[in-house]
Short mmCIF file of C-alpha atoms in Angstrom, two decimals:
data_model
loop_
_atom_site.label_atom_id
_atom_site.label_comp_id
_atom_site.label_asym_id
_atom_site.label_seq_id
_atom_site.Cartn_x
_atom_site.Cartn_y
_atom_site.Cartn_z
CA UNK A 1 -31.74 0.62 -25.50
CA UNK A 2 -28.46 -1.44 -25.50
CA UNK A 3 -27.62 -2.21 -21.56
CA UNK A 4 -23.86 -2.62 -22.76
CA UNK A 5 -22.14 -0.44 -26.09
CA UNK A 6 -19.20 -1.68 -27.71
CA UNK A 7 -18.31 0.93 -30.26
CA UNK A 8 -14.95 -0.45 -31.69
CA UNK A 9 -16.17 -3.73 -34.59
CA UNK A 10 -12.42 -4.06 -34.76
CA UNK A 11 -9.06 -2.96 -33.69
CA UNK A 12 -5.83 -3.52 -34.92
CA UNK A 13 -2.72 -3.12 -31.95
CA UNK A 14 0.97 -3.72 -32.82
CA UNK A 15 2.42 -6.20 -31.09
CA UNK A 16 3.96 -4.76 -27.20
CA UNK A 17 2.24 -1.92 -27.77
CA UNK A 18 -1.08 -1.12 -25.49
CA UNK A 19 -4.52 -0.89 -26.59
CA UNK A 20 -7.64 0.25 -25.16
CA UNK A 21 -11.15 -1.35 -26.00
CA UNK A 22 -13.90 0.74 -25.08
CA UNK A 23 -17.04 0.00 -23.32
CA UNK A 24 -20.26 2.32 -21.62
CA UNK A 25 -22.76 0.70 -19.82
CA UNK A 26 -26.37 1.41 -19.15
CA UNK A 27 -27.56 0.90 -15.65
CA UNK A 28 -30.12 2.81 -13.11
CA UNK A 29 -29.04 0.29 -9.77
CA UNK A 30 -26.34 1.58 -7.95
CA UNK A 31 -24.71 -1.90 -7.16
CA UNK A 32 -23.81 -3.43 -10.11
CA UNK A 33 -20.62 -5.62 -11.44
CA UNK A 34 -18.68 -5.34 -14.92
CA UNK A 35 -16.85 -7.81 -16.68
CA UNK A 36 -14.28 -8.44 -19.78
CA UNK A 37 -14.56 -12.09 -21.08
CA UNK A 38 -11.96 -13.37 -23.98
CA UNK A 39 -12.87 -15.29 -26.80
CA UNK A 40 -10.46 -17.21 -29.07
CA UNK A 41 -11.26 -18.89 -32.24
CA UNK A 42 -12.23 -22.03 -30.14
CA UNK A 43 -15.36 -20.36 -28.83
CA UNK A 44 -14.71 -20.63 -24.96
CA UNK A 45 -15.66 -17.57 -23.37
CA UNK A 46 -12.85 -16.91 -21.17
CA UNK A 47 -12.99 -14.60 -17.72
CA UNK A 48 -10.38 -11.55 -17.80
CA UNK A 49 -11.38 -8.89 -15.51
CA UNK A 50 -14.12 -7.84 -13.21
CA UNK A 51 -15.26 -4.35 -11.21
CA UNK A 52 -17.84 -3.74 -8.92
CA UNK A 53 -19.52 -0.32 -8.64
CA UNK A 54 -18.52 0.18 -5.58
CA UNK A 55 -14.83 -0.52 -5.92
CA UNK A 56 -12.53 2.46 -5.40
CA UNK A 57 -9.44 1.17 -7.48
CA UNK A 58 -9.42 0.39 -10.82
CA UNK A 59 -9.45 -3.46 -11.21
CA UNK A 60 -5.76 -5.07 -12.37
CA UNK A 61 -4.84 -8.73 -13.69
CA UNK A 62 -1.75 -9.32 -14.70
CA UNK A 63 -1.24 -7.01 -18.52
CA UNK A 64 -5.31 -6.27 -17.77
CA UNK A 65 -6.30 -3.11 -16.20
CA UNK A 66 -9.93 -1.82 -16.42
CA UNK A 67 -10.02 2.17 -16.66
CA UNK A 68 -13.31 2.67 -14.73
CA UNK A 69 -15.41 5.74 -14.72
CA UNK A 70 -18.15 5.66 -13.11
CA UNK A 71 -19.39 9.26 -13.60
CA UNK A 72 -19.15 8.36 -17.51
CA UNK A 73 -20.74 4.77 -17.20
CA UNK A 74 -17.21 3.93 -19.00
CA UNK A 75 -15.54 0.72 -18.25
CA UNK A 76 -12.45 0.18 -21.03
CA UNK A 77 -10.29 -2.68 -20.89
CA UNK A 78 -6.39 -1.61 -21.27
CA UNK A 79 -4.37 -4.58 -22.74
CA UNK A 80 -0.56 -3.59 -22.19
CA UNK A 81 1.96 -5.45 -23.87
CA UNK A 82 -0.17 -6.83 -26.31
CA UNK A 83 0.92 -10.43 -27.29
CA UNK A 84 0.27 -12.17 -30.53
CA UNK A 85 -2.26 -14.96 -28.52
CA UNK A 86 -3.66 -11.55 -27.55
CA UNK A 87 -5.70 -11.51 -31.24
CA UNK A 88 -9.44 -12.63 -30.35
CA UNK A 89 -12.97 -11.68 -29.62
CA UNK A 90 -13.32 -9.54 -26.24
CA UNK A 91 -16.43 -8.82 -24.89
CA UNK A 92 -17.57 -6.16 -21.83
CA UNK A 93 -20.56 -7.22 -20.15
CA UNK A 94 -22.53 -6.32 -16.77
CA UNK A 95 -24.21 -8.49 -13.86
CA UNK A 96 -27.15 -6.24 -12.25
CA UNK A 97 -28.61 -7.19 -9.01
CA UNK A 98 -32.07 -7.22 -10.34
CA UNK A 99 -31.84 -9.78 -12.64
CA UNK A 100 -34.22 -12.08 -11.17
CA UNK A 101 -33.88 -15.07 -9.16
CA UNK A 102 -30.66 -14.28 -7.87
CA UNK A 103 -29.40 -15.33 -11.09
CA UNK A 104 -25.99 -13.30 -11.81
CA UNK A 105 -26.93 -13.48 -15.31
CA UNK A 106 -24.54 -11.44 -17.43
CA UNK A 107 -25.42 -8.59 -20.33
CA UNK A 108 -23.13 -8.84 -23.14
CA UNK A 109 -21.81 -6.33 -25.35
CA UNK A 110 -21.46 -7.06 -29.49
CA UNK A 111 -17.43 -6.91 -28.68
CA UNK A 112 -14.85 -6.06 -30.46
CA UNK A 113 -12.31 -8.50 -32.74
CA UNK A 114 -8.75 -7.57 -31.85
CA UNK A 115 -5.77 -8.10 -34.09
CA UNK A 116 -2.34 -8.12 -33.00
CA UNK A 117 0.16 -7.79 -35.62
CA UNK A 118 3.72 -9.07 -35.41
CA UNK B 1 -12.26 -31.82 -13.43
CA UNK B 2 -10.60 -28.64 -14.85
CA UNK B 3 -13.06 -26.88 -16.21
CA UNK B 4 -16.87 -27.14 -17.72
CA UNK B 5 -17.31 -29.77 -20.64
CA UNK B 6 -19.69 -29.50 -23.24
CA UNK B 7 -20.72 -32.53 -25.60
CA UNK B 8 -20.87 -32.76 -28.67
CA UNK B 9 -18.68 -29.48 -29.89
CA UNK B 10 -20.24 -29.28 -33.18
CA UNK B 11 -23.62 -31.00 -34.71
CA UNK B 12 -25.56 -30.04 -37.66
CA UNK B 13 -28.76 -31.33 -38.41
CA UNK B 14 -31.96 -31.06 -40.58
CA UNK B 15 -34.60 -28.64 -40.06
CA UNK B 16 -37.57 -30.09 -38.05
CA UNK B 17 -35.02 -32.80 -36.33
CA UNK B 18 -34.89 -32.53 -32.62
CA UNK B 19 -31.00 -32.09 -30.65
CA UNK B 20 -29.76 -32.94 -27.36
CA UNK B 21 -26.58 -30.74 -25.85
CA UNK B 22 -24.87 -31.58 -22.77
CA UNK B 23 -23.25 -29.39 -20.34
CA UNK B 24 -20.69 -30.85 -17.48
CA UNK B 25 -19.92 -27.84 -14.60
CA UNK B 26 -17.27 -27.70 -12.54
CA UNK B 27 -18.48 -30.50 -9.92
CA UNK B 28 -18.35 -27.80 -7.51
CA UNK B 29 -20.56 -25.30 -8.81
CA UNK B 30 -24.11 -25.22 -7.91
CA UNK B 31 -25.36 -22.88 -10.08
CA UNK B 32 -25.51 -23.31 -14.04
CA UNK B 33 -26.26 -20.92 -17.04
CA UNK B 34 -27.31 -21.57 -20.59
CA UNK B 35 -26.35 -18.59 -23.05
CA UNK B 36 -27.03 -18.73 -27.33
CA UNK B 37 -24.63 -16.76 -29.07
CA UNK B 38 -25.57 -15.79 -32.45
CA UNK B 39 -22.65 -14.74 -35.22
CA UNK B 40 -21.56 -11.16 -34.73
CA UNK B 41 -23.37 -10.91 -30.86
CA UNK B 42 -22.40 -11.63 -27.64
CA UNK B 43 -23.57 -14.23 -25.60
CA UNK B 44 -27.50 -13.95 -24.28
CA UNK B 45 -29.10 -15.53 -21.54
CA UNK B 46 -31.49 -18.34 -22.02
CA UNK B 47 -31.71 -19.97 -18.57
CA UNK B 48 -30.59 -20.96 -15.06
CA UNK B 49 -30.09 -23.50 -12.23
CA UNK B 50 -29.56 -23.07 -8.98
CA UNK B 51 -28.67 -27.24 -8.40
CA UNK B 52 -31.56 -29.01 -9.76
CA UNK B 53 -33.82 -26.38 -9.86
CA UNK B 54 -34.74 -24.07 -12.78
CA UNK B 55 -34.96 -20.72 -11.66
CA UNK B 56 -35.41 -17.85 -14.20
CA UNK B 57 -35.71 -18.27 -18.43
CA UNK B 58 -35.84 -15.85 -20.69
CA UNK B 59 -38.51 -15.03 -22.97
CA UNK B 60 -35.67 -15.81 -25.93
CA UNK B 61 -36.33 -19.77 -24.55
CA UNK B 62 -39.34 -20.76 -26.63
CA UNK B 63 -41.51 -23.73 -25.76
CA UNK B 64 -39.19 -25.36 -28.30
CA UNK B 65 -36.57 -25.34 -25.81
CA UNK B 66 -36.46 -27.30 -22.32
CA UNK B 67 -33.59 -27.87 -20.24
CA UNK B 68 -33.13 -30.20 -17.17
CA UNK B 69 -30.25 -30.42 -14.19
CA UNK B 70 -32.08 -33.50 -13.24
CA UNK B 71 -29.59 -34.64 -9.94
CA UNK B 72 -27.92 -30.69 -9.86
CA UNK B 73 -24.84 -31.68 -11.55
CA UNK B 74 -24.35 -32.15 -15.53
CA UNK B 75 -27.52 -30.51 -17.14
CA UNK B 76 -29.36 -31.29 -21.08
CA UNK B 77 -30.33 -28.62 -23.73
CA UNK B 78 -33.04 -30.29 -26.32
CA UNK B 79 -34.34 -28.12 -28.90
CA UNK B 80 -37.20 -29.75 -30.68
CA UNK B 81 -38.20 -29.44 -34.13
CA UNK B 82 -35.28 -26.85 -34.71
CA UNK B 83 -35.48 -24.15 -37.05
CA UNK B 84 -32.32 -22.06 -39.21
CA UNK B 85 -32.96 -18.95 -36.70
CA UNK B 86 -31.22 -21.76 -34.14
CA UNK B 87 -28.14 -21.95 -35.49
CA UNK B 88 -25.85 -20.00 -33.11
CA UNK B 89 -23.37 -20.83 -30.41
CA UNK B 90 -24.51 -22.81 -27.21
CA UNK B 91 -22.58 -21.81 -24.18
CA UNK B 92 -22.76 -23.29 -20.98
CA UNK B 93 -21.10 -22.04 -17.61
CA UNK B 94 -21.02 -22.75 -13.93
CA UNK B 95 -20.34 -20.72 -10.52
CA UNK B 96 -20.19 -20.70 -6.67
CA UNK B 97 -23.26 -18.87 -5.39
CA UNK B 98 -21.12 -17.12 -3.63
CA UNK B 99 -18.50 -15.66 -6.21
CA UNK B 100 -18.92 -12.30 -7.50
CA UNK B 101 -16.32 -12.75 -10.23
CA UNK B 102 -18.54 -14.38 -13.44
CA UNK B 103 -18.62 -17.68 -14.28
CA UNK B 104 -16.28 -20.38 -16.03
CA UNK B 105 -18.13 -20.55 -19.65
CA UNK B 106 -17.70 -24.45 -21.27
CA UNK B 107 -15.90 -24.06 -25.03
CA UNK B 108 -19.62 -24.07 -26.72
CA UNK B 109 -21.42 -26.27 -28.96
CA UNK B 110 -21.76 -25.04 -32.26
CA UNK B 111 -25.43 -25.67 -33.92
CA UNK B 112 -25.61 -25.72 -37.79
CA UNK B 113 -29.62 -25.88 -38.97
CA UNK B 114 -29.79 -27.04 -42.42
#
């Protein structure tokens, strides 16, 4: 079973307007962290957003909010604003404690291509 | 140093030839990941450091693979007699062993197999 779904291939968002990109997760540990990573047409994977389980508030950066529900294993990324530099690869993934070795090693989702339009 | 450097960006090369990537952290960072990214997937793990020492691969790291962090800083990803099914996205990243907040992720190399 997929640790981390990404339902949305693609998603199309007018430019300033607000889009949400959905992700569920798959976990039975109770301590657990969740990330959105950006990736532009050059290929580097670039850090956006991150929320631990335990965190009470939903995590903000900047136009970035992450709409966590914990009861729902949902953790969607809200873009606001949306900016044409906006249009890229995004990608939800998960850090579990029991990864081994103390790792931190990350689960990735298939993520979802977003296209702003002018 | 702003960031983690990966050499060479692109490289394509015959089938059965061996390649050499190499990954530059952040000179901070003592820990260092290795992640193949395959077209239409997200990144997956293949292995990590923890300074010079390799700590955890994954099964997806065939005995094709090896990688070294020889003195803890820049580390080397050979893949010998590489195969089509190689051809992906090499990704490289570093961290603090203390940060909770992901790693910095190098721009890739980009392996053709033809």
């Amino acid at each position: 079973a997929q640790k981390i779904t990404q339902t949305q291939p693609g998603m199309f968002v007018q430019e300033k307007e607000a889009v949400t990109l959905d992700c569920t997760y798959d976990t039975s540990d109770p301590s657990y962290g969740l990330f959105w990573y950006k990736q532009p047409s050059s290929g580097e994977m670039i850090f956006l957003i991150y929320q631990g389980s335990y965190d009470q508030q939903n995590a903000t950066e900047g136009r970035y909010s992450l709409n966590f529900q914990k009861a729902r294993k949902s953790a969607n990324l809200v873009i606001s604003a949306s900016q044409l530099g906006d249009s890229a690869m995004y990608f939800c993934a998960m850090r579990e404690p029991n990864s081994g070795a103390g790792s931190y090693q990350l689960t990735f989702g298939k993520g979802t291509k977003l296209s702003v339009i002018p | 140093d702003t960031g983690v450097s990966q050499d060479p960006r692109h490289k394509i090369t015959k089938r059965g030839q061996n390649v050499t990537f190499r990954c530059d952290p952040i000179s901070e960072h003592n820990r260092l990941y290795w992640y193949r990214q395959t077209l239409g997937q997200g990144p997956e793990f293949l292995t990590y450091f923890q300074n010079e020492a390799q700590l955890e691969k994954s099964r997806l790291l065939s005995d094709r693979f090896s990688a070294e962090r020889p003195k803890g800083s820049f580390s080397t990803l050979e893949i010998q007699r590489t195969e089509q099914g190689d051809s992906a996205m090499y990704l490289c990243a570093s961290s603090l062993s203390a940060s909770e907040y992901g790693y910095t992720f190098g721009s890739g190399t980009r392996l053709t197999v033809v």
